[in-house]
mmCIF file of C-alpha atoms and ligand atoms in Angstrom:
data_model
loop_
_atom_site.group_PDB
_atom_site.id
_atom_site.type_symbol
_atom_site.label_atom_id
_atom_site.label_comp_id
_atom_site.label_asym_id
_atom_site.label_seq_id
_atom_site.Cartn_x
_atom_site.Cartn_y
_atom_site.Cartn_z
ATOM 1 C CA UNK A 1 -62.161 44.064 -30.596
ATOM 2 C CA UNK A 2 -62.638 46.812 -27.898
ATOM 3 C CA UNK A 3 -59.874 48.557 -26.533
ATOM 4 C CA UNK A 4 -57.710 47.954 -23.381
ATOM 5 C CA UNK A 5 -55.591 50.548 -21.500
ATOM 6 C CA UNK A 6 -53.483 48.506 -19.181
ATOM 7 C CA UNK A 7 -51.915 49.386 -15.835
ATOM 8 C CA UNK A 8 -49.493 47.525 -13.450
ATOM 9 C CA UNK A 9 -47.648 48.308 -10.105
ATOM 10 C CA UNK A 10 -47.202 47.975 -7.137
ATOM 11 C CA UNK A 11 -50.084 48.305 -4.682
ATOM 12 C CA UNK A 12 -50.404 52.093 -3.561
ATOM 13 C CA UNK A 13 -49.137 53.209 -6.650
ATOM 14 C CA UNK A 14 -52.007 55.149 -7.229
ATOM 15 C CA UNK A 15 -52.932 52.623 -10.139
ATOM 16 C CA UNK A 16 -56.929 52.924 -8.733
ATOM 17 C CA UNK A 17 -57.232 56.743 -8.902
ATOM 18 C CA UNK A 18 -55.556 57.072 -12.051
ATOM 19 C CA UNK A 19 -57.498 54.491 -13.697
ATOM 20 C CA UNK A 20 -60.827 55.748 -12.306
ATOM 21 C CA UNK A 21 -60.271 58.960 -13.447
ATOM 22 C CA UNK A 22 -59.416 57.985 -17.060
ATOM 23 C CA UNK A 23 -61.523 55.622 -17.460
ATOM 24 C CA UNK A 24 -64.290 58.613 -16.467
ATOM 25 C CA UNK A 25 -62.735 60.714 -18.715
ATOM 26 C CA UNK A 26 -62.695 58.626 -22.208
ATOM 27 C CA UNK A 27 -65.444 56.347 -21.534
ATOM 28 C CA UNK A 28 -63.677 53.284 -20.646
ATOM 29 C CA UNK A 29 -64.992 50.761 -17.852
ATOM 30 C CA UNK A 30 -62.750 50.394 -14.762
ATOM 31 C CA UNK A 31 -61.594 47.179 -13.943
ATOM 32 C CA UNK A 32 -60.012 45.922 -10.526
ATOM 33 C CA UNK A 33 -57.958 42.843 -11.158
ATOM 34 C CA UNK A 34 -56.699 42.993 -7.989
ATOM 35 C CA UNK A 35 -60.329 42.415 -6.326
ATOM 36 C CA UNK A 36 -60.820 39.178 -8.044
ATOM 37 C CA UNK A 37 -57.940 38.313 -6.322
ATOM 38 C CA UNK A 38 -59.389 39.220 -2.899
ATOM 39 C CA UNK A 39 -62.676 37.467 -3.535
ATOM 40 C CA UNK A 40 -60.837 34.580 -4.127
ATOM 41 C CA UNK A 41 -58.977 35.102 -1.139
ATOM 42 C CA UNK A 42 -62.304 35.933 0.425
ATOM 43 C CA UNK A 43 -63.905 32.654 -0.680
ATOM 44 C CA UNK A 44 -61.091 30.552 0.767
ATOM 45 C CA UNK A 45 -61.119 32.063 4.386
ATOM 46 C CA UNK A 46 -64.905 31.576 4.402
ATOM 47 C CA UNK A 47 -64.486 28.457 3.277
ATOM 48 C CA UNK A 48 -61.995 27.416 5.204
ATOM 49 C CA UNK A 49 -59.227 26.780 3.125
ATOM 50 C CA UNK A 50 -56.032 26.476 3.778
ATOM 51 C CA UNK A 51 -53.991 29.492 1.976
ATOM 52 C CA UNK A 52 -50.731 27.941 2.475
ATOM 53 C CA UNK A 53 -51.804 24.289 0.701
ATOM 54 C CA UNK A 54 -51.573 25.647 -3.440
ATOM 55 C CA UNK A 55 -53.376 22.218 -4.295
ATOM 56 C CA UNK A 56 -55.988 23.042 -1.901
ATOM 57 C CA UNK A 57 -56.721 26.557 -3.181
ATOM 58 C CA UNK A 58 -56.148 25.441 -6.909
ATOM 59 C CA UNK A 59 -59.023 22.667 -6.345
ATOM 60 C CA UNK A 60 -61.098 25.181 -4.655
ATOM 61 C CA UNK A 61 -61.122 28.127 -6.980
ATOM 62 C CA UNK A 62 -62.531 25.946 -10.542
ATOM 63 C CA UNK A 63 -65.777 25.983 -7.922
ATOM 64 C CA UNK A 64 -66.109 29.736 -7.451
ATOM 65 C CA UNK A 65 -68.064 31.688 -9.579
ATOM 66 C CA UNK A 66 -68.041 35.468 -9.879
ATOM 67 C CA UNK A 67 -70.531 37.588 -11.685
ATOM 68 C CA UNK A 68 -69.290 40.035 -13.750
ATOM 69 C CA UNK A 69 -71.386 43.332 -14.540
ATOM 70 C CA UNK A 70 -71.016 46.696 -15.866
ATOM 71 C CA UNK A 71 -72.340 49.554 -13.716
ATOM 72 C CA UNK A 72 -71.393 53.255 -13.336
ATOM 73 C CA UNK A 73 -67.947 52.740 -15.447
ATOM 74 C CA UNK A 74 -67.111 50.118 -13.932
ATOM 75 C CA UNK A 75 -66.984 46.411 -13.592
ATOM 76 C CA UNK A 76 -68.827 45.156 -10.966
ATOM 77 C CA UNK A 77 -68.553 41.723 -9.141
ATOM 78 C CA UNK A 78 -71.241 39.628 -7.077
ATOM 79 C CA UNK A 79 -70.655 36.132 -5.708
ATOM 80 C CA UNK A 80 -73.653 34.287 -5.474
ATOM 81 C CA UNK A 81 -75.647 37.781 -5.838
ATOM 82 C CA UNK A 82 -73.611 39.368 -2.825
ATOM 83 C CA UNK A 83 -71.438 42.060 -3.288
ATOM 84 C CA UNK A 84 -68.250 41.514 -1.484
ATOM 85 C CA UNK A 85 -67.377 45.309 -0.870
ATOM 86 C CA UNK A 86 -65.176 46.233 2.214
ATOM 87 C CA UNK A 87 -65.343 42.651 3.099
ATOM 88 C CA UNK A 88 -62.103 42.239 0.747
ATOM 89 C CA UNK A 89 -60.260 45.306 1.986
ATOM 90 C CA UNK A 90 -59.388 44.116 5.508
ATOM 91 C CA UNK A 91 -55.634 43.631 6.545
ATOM 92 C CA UNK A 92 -56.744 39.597 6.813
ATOM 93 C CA UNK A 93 -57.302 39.882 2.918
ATOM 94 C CA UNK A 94 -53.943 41.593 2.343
ATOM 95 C CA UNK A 95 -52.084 38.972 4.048
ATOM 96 C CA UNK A 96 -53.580 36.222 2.509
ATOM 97 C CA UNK A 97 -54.101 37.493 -1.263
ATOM 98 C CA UNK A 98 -50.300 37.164 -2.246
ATOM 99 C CA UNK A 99 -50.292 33.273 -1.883
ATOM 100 C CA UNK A 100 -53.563 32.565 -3.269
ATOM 101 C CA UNK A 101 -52.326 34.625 -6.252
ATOM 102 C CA UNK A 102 -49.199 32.550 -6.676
ATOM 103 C CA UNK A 103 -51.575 29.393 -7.198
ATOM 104 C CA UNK A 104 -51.468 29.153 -11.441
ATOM 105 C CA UNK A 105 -55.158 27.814 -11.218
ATOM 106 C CA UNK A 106 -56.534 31.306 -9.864
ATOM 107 C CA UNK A 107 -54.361 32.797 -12.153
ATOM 108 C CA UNK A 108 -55.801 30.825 -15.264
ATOM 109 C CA UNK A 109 -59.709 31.650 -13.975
ATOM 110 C CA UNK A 110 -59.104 35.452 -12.981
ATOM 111 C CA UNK A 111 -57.261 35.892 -16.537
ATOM 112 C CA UNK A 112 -60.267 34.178 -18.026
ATOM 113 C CA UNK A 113 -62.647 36.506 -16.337
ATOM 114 C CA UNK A 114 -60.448 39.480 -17.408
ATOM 115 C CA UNK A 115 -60.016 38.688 -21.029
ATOM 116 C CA UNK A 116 -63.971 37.871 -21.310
ATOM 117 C CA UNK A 117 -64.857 41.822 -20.212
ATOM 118 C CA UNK A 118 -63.738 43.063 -23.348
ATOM 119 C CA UNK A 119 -67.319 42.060 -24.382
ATOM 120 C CA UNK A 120 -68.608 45.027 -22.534
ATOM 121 C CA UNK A 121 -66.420 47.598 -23.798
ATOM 122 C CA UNK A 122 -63.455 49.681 -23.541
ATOM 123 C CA UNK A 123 -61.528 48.811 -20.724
ATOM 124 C CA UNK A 124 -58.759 50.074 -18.693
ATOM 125 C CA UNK A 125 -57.585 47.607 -16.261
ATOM 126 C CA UNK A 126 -55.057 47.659 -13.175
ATOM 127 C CA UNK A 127 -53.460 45.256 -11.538
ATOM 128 C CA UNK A 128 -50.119 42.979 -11.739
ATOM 129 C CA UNK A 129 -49.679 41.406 -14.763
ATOM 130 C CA UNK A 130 -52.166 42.735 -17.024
ATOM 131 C CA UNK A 131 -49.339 44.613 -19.416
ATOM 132 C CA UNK A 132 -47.199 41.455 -19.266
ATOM 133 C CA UNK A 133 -49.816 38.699 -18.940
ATOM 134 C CA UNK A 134 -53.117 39.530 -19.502
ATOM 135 C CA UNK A 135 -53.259 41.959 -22.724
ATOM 136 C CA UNK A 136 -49.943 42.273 -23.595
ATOM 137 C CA UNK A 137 -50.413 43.305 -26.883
ATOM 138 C CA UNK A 138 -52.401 46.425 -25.919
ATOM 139 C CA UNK A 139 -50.496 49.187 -27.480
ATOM 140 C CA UNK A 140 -51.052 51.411 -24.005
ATOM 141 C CA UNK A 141 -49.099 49.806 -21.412
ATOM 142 C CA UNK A 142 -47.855 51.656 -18.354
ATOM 143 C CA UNK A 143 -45.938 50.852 -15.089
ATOM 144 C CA UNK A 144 -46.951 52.990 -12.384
ATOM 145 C CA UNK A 145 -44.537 53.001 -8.867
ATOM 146 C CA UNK A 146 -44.022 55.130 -6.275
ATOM 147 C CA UNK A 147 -41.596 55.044 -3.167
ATOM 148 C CA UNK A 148 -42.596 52.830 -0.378
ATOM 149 C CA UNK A 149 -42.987 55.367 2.385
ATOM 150 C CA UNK A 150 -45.456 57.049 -0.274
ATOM 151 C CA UNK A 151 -47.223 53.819 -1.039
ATOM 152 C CA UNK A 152 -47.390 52.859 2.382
ATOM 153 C CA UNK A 153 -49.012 56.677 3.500
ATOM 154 C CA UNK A 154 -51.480 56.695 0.904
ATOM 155 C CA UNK A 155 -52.921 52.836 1.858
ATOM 156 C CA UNK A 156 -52.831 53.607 5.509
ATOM 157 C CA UNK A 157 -54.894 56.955 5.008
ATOM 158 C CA UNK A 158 -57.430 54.895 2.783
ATOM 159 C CA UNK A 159 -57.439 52.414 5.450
ATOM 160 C CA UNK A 160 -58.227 55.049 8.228
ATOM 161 C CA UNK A 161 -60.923 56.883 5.964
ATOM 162 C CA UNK A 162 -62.753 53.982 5.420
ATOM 163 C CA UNK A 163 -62.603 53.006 9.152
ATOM 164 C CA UNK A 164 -61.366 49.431 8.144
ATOM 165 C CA UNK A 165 -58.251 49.028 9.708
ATOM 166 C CA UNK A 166 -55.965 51.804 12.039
ATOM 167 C CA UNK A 167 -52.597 50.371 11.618
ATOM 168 C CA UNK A 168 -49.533 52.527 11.853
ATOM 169 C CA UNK A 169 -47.536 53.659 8.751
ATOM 170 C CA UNK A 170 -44.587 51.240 9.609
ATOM 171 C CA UNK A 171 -47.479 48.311 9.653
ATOM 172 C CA UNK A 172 -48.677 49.637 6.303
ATOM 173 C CA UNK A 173 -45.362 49.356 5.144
ATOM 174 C CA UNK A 174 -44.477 45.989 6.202
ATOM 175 C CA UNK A 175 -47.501 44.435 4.835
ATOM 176 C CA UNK A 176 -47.070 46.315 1.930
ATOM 177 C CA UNK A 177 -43.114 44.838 1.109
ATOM 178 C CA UNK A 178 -44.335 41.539 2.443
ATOM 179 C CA UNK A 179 -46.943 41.211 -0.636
ATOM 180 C CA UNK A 180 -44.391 43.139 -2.966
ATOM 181 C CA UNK A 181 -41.838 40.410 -2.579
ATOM 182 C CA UNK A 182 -44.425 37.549 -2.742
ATOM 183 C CA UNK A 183 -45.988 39.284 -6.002
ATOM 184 C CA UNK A 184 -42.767 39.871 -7.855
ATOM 185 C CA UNK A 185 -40.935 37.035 -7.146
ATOM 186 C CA UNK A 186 -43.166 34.188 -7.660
ATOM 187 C CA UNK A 187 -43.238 31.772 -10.471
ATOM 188 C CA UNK A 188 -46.222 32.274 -12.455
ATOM 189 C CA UNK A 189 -46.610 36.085 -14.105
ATOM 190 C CA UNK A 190 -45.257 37.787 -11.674
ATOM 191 C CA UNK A 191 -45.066 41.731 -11.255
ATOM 192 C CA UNK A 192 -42.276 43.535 -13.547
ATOM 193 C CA UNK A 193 -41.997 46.407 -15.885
ATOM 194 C CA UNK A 194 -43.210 44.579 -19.530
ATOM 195 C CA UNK A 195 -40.737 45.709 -22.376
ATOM 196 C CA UNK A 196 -42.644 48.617 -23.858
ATOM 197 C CA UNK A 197 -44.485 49.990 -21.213
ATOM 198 C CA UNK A 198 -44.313 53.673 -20.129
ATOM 199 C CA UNK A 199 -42.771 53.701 -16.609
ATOM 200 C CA UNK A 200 -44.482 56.547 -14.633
ATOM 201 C CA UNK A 201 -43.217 57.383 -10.820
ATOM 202 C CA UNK A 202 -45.559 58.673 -8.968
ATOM 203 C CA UNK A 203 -43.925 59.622 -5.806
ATOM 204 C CA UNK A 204 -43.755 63.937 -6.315
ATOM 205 C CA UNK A 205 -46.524 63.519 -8.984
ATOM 206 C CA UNK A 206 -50.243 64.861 -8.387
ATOM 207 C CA UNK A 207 -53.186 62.678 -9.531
ATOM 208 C CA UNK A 208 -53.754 65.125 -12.517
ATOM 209 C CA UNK A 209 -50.120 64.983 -13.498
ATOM 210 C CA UNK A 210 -50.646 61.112 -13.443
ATOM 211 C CA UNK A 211 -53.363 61.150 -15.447
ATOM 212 C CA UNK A 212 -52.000 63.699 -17.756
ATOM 213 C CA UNK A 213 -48.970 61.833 -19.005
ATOM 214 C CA UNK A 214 -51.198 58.666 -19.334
ATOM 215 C CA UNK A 215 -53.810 60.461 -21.421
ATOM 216 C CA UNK A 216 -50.593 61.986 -23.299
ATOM 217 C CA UNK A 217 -48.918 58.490 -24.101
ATOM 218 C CA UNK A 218 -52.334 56.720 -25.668
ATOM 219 C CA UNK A 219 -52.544 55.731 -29.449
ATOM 220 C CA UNK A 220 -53.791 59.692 -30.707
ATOM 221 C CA UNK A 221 -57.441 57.970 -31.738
ATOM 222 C CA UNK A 222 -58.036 57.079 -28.214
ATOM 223 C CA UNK A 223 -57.723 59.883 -26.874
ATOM 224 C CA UNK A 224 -61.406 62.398 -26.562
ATOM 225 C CA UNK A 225 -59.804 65.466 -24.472
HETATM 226 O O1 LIG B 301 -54.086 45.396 -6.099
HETATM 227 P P1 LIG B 301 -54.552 44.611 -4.876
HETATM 228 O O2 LIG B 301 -53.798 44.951 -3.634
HETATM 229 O O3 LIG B 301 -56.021 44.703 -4.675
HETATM 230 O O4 LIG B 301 -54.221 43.084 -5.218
HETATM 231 C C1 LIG B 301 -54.537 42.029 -4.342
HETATM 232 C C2 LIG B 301 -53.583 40.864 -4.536
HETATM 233 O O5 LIG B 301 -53.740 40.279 -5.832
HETATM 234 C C3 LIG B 301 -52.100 41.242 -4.439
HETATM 235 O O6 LIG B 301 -51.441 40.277 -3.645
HETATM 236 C C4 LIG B 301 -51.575 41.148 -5.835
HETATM 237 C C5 LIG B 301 -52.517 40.206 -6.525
HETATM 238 N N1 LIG B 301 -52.753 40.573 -7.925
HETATM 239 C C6 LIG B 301 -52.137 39.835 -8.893
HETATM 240 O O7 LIG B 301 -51.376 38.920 -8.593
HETATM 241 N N2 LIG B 301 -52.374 40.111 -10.215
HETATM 242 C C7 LIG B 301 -53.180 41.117 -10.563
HETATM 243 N N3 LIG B 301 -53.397 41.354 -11.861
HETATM 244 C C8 LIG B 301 -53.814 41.908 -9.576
HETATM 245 C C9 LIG B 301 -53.553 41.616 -8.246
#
C-alpha cells in the first residue's frame, strides 16, 4: 500500500502551499480534495441543479464522472476530457460547494475517487475530512488553521492575482465563515481536529516553517531531506 500524508483545515489555511511544497519535496503526488468538490458543484450549476434540493444533487452526482490522472506531482482531473481550471475558483463555486458537500452521496463518490489514487503513488492529500474520514489510519495526520482575518487576506490576494474575483477582505471573510460553519457543522464527516493529528497554526508561521514542522512530524522512513 502506498503512503498517504493527510491534511485538513479550514480553507486559507495554507493547506495548498504546504502540501505542494512537500509533496515536491519527497516525491508524493498532490491531491486537491477540495476541487472534486467544486467540480461537483461545477457540474450541478451547469446542469442546472438545484443546490439547495440534497435528493436532487445526490441523484445527480452517481452520473458524473471525473478522470483522474497523474501529471507534474499532481493529480489531475478532466470531466468529459475538459479541464475545469479557474472555472471552479469563482465566488459562485464557493457559495455553492458547502451544500453540495453536505449531500452523503458526493461524499461516498469523492471518497471513492480519493481512496482509488493510492494506485498511483504516494500521496499527500488536503482537504476536510481526509485525517478523520478518508485515511484515517495514516500515521501522518495534521490540522492546519490559521486566524480568520489571515485566512480571509491570503484567499482574497489569490483571488486578486488570479484576476477571478476583486472582493473586499470583509467579503472574503464572510464567505469564508459562511462555508466554515456549513463544513463543520454538518452531519456527514464534517471538519474537526481527528484524535491524533498534529495541530499546526499557521497564523505568524512562514510557508517554510509550515513545511518544516510537517516534514519534522512524519514516520522517520518517510522522510528524504
Ligand atoms: O478546500 P476548498 O475550498 O477547495 O473546498 C471546497 C468545498 O468542499 C468546501 O465547501 C469544503 C468542501 N470539502 C469537503 O467537504 N471535504 C473535503 N475533503 C474537501 C473539501
Amino acid at each position: 500500500m502506498n503512503r498517504v500524508i493527510a491534511i485538513d483545515g479550514p480553507s486559507g489555511a495554507g493547506k495548498s502551499s504546504v502540501s505542494k511544497r512537500v509533496g515536491t519535496m519527497l516525491g508524493f503526488l498532490h491531491v486537491d480534495s477540495g476541487a472534486l468538490y467544486r467540480i461537483m458543484t461545477w457540474q450541478c450549476l451547469l446542469n442546472r441543479i438545484d443546490t439547495a434540493n440534497p435528493a436532487a444533487v445526490a441523484a445527480f452526482a452517481q452520473t458524473v464522472n471525473v478522470e483522474c490522472v497523474p501529471r507534474n506531482g499532481a493529480i489531475a482531473y478532466f470531466v468529459k476530457g475538459q479541464e475545469p481550471g479557474d472555472a471552479i475558483r469563482t465566488p459562485e463555486i464557493n457559495k455553492h460547494a458547502s451544500p453540495v458537500a453536505t449531500v452523503k452521496e458526493v461524499r461516498d463518490r469523492v471518497t471513492a475517487w480519493l481512496r482509488g489514487m493510492t494506485r498511483f503513488g504516494d500521496l499527500i492529500v488536503e482537504g476536510r475530512d481526509i485525517t478523520t474520514a478518508v485515511f484515517p489510519e495514516s500515521p501522518a495526520r495534521f490540522y492546519l488553521v490559521a486566524s480568520a482575518e489571515a485566512r480571509a487576506e491570503r484567499r482574497r490576494k489569490e483571488e486578486v492575482e488570479k484576476g477571478i474575483a476583486n472582493q473586499s477582505a470583509e467579503e472574503v471573510k464572510r464567505s469564508l465563515l459562511a462555508r466554515d460553519a456549513i463544513d463543520t457543522t454538518r452531519k456527514h464527516a464534517p471538519l474537526r481536529k481527528a484524535d491524533g493529528a498534529l495541530e499546526i497554526d499557521s497564523t505568524d508561521l512562514t510557508l517554510d516553517e509550515v513545511v518544516q514542522t510537517v516534514i519534522e512530524a512524519l514516520p522517520a522512513e518517510w522522510r528524504r531531506t
